[in-house]
PDB file of C-alpha atoms in Angstrom:
ATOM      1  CA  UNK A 244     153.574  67.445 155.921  1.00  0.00           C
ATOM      2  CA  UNK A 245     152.959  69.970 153.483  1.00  0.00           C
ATOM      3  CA  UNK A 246     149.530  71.175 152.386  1.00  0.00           C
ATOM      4  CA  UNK A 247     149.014  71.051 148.901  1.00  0.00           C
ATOM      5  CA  UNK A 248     145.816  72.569 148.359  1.00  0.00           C
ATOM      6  CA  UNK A 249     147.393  76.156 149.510  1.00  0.00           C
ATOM      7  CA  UNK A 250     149.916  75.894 146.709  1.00  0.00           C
ATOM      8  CA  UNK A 251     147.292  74.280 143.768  1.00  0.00           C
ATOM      9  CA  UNK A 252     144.968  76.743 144.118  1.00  0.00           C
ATOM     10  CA  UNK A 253     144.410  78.386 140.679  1.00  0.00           C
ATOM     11  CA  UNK A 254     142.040  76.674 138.315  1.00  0.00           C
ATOM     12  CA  UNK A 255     142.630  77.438 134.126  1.00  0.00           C
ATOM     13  CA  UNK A 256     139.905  75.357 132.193  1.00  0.00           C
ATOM     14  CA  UNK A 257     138.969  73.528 134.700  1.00  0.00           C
ATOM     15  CA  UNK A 258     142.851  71.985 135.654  1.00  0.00           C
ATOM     16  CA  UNK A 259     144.603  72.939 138.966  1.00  0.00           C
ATOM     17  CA  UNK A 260     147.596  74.716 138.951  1.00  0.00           C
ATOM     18  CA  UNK A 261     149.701  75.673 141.246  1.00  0.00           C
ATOM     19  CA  UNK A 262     150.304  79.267 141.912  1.00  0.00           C
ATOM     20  CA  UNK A 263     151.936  81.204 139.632  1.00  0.00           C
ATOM     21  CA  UNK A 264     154.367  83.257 141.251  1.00  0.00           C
ATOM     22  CA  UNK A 265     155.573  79.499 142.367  1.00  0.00           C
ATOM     23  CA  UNK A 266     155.341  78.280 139.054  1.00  0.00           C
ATOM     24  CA  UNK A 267     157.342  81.463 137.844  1.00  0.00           C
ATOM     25  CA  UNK A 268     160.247  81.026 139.681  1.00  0.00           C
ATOM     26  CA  UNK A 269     160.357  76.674 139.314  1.00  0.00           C
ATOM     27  CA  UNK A 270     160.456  78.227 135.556  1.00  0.00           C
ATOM     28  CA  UNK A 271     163.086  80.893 135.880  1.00  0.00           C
ATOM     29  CA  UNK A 272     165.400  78.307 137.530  1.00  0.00           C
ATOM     30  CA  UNK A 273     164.703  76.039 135.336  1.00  0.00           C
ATOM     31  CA  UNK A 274     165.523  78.573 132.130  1.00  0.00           C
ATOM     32  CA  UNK A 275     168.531  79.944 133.938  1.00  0.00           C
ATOM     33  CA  UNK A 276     170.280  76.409 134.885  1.00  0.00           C
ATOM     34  CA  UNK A 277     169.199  75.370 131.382  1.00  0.00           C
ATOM     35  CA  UNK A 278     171.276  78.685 129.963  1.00  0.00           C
ATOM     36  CA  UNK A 279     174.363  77.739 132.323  1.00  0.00           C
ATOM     37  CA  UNK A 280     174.398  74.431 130.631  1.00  0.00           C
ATOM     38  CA  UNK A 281     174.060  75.833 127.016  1.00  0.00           C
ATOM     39  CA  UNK A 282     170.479  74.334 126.496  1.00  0.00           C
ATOM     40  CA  UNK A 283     167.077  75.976 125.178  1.00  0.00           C
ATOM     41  CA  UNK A 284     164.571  75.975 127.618  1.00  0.00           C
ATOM     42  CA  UNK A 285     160.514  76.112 126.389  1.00  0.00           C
ATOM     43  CA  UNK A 286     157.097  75.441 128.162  1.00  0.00           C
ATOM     44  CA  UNK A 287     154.424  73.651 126.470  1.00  0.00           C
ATOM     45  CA  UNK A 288     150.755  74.283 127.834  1.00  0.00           C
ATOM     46  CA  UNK A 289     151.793  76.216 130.853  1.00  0.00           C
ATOM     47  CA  UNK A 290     149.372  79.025 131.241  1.00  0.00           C
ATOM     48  CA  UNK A 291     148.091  82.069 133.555  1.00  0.00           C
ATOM     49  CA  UNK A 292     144.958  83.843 133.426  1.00  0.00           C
ATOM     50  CA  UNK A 293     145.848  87.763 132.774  1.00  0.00           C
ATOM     51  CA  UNK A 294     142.524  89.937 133.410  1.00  0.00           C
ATOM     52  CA  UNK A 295     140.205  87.004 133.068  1.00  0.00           C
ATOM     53  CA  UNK A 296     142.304  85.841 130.134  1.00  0.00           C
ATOM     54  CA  UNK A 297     144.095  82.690 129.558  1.00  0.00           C
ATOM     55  CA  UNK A 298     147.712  83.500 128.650  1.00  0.00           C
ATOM     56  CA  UNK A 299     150.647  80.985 127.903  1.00  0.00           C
ATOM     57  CA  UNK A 300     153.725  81.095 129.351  1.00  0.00           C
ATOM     58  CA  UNK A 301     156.345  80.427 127.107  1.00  0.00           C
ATOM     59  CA  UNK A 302     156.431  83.410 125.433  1.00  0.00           C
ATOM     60  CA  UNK A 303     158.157  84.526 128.553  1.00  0.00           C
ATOM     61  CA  UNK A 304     160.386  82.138 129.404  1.00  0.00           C
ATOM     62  CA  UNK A 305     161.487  80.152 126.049  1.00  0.00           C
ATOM     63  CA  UNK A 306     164.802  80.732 124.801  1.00  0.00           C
ATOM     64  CA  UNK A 307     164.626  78.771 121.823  1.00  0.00           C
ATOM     65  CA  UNK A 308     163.134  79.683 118.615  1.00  0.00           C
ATOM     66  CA  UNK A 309     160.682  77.409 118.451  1.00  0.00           C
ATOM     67  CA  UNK A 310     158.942  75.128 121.659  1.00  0.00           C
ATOM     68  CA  UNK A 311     160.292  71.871 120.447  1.00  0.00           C
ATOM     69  CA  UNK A 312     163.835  73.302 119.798  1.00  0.00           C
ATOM     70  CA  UNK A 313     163.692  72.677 115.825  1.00  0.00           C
ATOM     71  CA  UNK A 314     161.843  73.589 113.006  1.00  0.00           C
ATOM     72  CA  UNK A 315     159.027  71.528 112.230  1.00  0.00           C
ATOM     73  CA  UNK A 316     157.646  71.527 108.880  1.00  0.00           C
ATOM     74  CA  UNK A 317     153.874  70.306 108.162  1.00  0.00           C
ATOM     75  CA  UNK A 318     153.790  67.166 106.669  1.00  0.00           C
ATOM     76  CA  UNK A 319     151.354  65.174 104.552  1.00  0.00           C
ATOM     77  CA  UNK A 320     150.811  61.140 104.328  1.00  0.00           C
ATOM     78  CA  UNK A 321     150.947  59.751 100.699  1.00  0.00           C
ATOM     79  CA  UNK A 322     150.531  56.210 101.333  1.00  0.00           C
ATOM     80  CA  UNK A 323     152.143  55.169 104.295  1.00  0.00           C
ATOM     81  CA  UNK A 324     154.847  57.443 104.276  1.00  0.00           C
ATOM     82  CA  UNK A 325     154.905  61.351 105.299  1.00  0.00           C
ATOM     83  CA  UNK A 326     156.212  63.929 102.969  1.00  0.00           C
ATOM     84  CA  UNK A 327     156.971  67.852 103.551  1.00  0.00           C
ATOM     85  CA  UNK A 328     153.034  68.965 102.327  1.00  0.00           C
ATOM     86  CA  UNK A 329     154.768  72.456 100.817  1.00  0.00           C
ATOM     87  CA  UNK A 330     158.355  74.443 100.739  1.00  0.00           C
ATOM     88  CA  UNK A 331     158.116  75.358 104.047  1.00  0.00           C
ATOM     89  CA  UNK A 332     161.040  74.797 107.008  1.00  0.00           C
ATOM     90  CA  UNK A 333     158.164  74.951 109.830  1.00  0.00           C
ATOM     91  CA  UNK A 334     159.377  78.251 112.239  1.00  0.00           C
ATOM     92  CA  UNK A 335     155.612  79.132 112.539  1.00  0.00           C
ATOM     93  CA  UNK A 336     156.487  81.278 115.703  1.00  0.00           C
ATOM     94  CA  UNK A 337     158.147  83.434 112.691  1.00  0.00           C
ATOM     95  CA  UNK A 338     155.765  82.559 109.879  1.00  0.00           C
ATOM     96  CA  UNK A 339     154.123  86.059 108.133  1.00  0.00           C
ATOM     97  CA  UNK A 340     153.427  84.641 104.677  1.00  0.00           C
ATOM     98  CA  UNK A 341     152.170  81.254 105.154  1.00  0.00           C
ATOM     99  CA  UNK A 342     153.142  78.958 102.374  1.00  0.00           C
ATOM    100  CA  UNK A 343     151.244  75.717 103.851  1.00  0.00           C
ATOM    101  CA  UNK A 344     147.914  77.852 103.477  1.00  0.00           C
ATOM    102  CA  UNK A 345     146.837  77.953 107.194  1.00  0.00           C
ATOM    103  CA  UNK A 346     146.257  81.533 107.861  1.00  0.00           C
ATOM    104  CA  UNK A 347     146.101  80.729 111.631  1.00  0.00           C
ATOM    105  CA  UNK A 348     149.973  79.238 111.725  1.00  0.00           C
ATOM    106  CA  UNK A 349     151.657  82.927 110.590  1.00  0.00           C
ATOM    107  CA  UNK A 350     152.091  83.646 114.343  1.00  0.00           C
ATOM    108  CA  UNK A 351     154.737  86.071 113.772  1.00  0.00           C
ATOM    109  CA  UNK A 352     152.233  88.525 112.318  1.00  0.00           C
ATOM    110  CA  UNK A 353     151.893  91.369 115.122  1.00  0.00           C
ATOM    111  CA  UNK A 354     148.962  90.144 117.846  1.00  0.00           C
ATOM    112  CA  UNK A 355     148.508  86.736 116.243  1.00  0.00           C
ATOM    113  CA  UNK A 356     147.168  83.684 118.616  1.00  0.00           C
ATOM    114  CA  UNK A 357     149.832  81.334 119.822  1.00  0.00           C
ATOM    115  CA  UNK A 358     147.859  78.797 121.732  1.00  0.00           C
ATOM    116  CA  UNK A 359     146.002  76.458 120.087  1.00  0.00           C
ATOM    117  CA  UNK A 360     144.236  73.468 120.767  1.00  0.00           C
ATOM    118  CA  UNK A 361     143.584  69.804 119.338  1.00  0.00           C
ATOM    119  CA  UNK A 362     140.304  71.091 117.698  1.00  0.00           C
ATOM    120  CA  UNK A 363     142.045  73.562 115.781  1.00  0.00           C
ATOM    121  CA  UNK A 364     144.898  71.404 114.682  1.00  0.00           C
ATOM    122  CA  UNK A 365     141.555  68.874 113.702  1.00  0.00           C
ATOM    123  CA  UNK A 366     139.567  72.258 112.060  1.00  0.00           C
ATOM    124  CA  UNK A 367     143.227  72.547 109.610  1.00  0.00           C
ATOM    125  CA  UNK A 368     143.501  69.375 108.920  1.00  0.00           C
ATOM    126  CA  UNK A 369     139.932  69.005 107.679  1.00  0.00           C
ATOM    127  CA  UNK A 370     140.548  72.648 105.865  1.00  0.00           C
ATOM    128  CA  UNK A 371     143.485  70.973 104.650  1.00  0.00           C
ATOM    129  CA  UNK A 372     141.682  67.864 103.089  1.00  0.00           C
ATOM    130  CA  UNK A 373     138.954  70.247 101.320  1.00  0.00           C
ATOM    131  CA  UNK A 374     141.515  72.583  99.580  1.00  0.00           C
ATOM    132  CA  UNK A 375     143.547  69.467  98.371  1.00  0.00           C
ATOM    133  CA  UNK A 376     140.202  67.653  96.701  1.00  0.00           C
ATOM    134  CA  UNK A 377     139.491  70.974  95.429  1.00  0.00           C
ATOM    135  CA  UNK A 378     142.825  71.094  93.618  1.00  0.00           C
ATOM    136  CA  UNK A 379     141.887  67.662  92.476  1.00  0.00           C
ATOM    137  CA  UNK A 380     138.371  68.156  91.253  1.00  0.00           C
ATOM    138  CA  UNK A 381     138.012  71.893  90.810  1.00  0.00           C
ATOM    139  CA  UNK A 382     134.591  73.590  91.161  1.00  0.00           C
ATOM    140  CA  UNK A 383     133.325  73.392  87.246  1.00  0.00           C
ATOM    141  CA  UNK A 384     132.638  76.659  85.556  1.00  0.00           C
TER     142      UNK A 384
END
């Protein structure tokens, strides 16, 4: 019987995780039998704390451009159906100039943030809703 509590040991945020060097290498196979096969391989929320700091993963051991594989534009409901919100073909791993108006999202600029969270994808949205009524009802002068 195998004792789990040596291997999930490491606690990020209050989750256990197991430790990374083991997580590493489940990873690297992973990546590597995903290359034999022809397929991109990406992590989502997989993370290591680096000097007291939370790092993700998949910056090391994606292969594909993007962590879901395709571009995803932002969208924007207008009724019950979603529309593109701007010209924009969603590679935000790439993004310097960002056309959708979210500074945050341009995470190719050099030492931008990659790992957000629900309440930032909330904080956007509501950013979001306040430009768009302000292009509705501008300020008066």
């Amino acid at each position: 019987e195998w004792d789990y509590q040596r291997l999930y040991r490491e606690n990020i945020n209050g989750y256990l995780n197991a430790d990374i060097s083991y997580r590493k290498r489940i990873f690297d196979g992973l990546r590597n039998a995903c290359e034999r096969k022809n397929l991109t391989f990406a992590l989502c929320m997989e993370y290591e704390i680096e000097k007291g700091e939370i790092i993700g993963l998949n910056q090391e051991f994606m292969s594909s451009r993007n962590c879901e594989g395709i571009d995803i534009p932002l969208y924007k409901r207008e009724g019950k159906k979603f529309y593109p919100a701007v010209d924009c073909v969603g590679d935000c791993l790439y993004c310097t100039d960002p056309r959708c108006g979210t500074e945050d999202l341009a995470m190719g600029r050099e030492g931008s943030r990659k790992d957000w969270r629900l309440k930032d994808y909330r904080q956007w949205s509501k950013e979001a809703k306040r430009k768009s009524s302000k292009m509705l009802f501008p300020d008066p002068m």
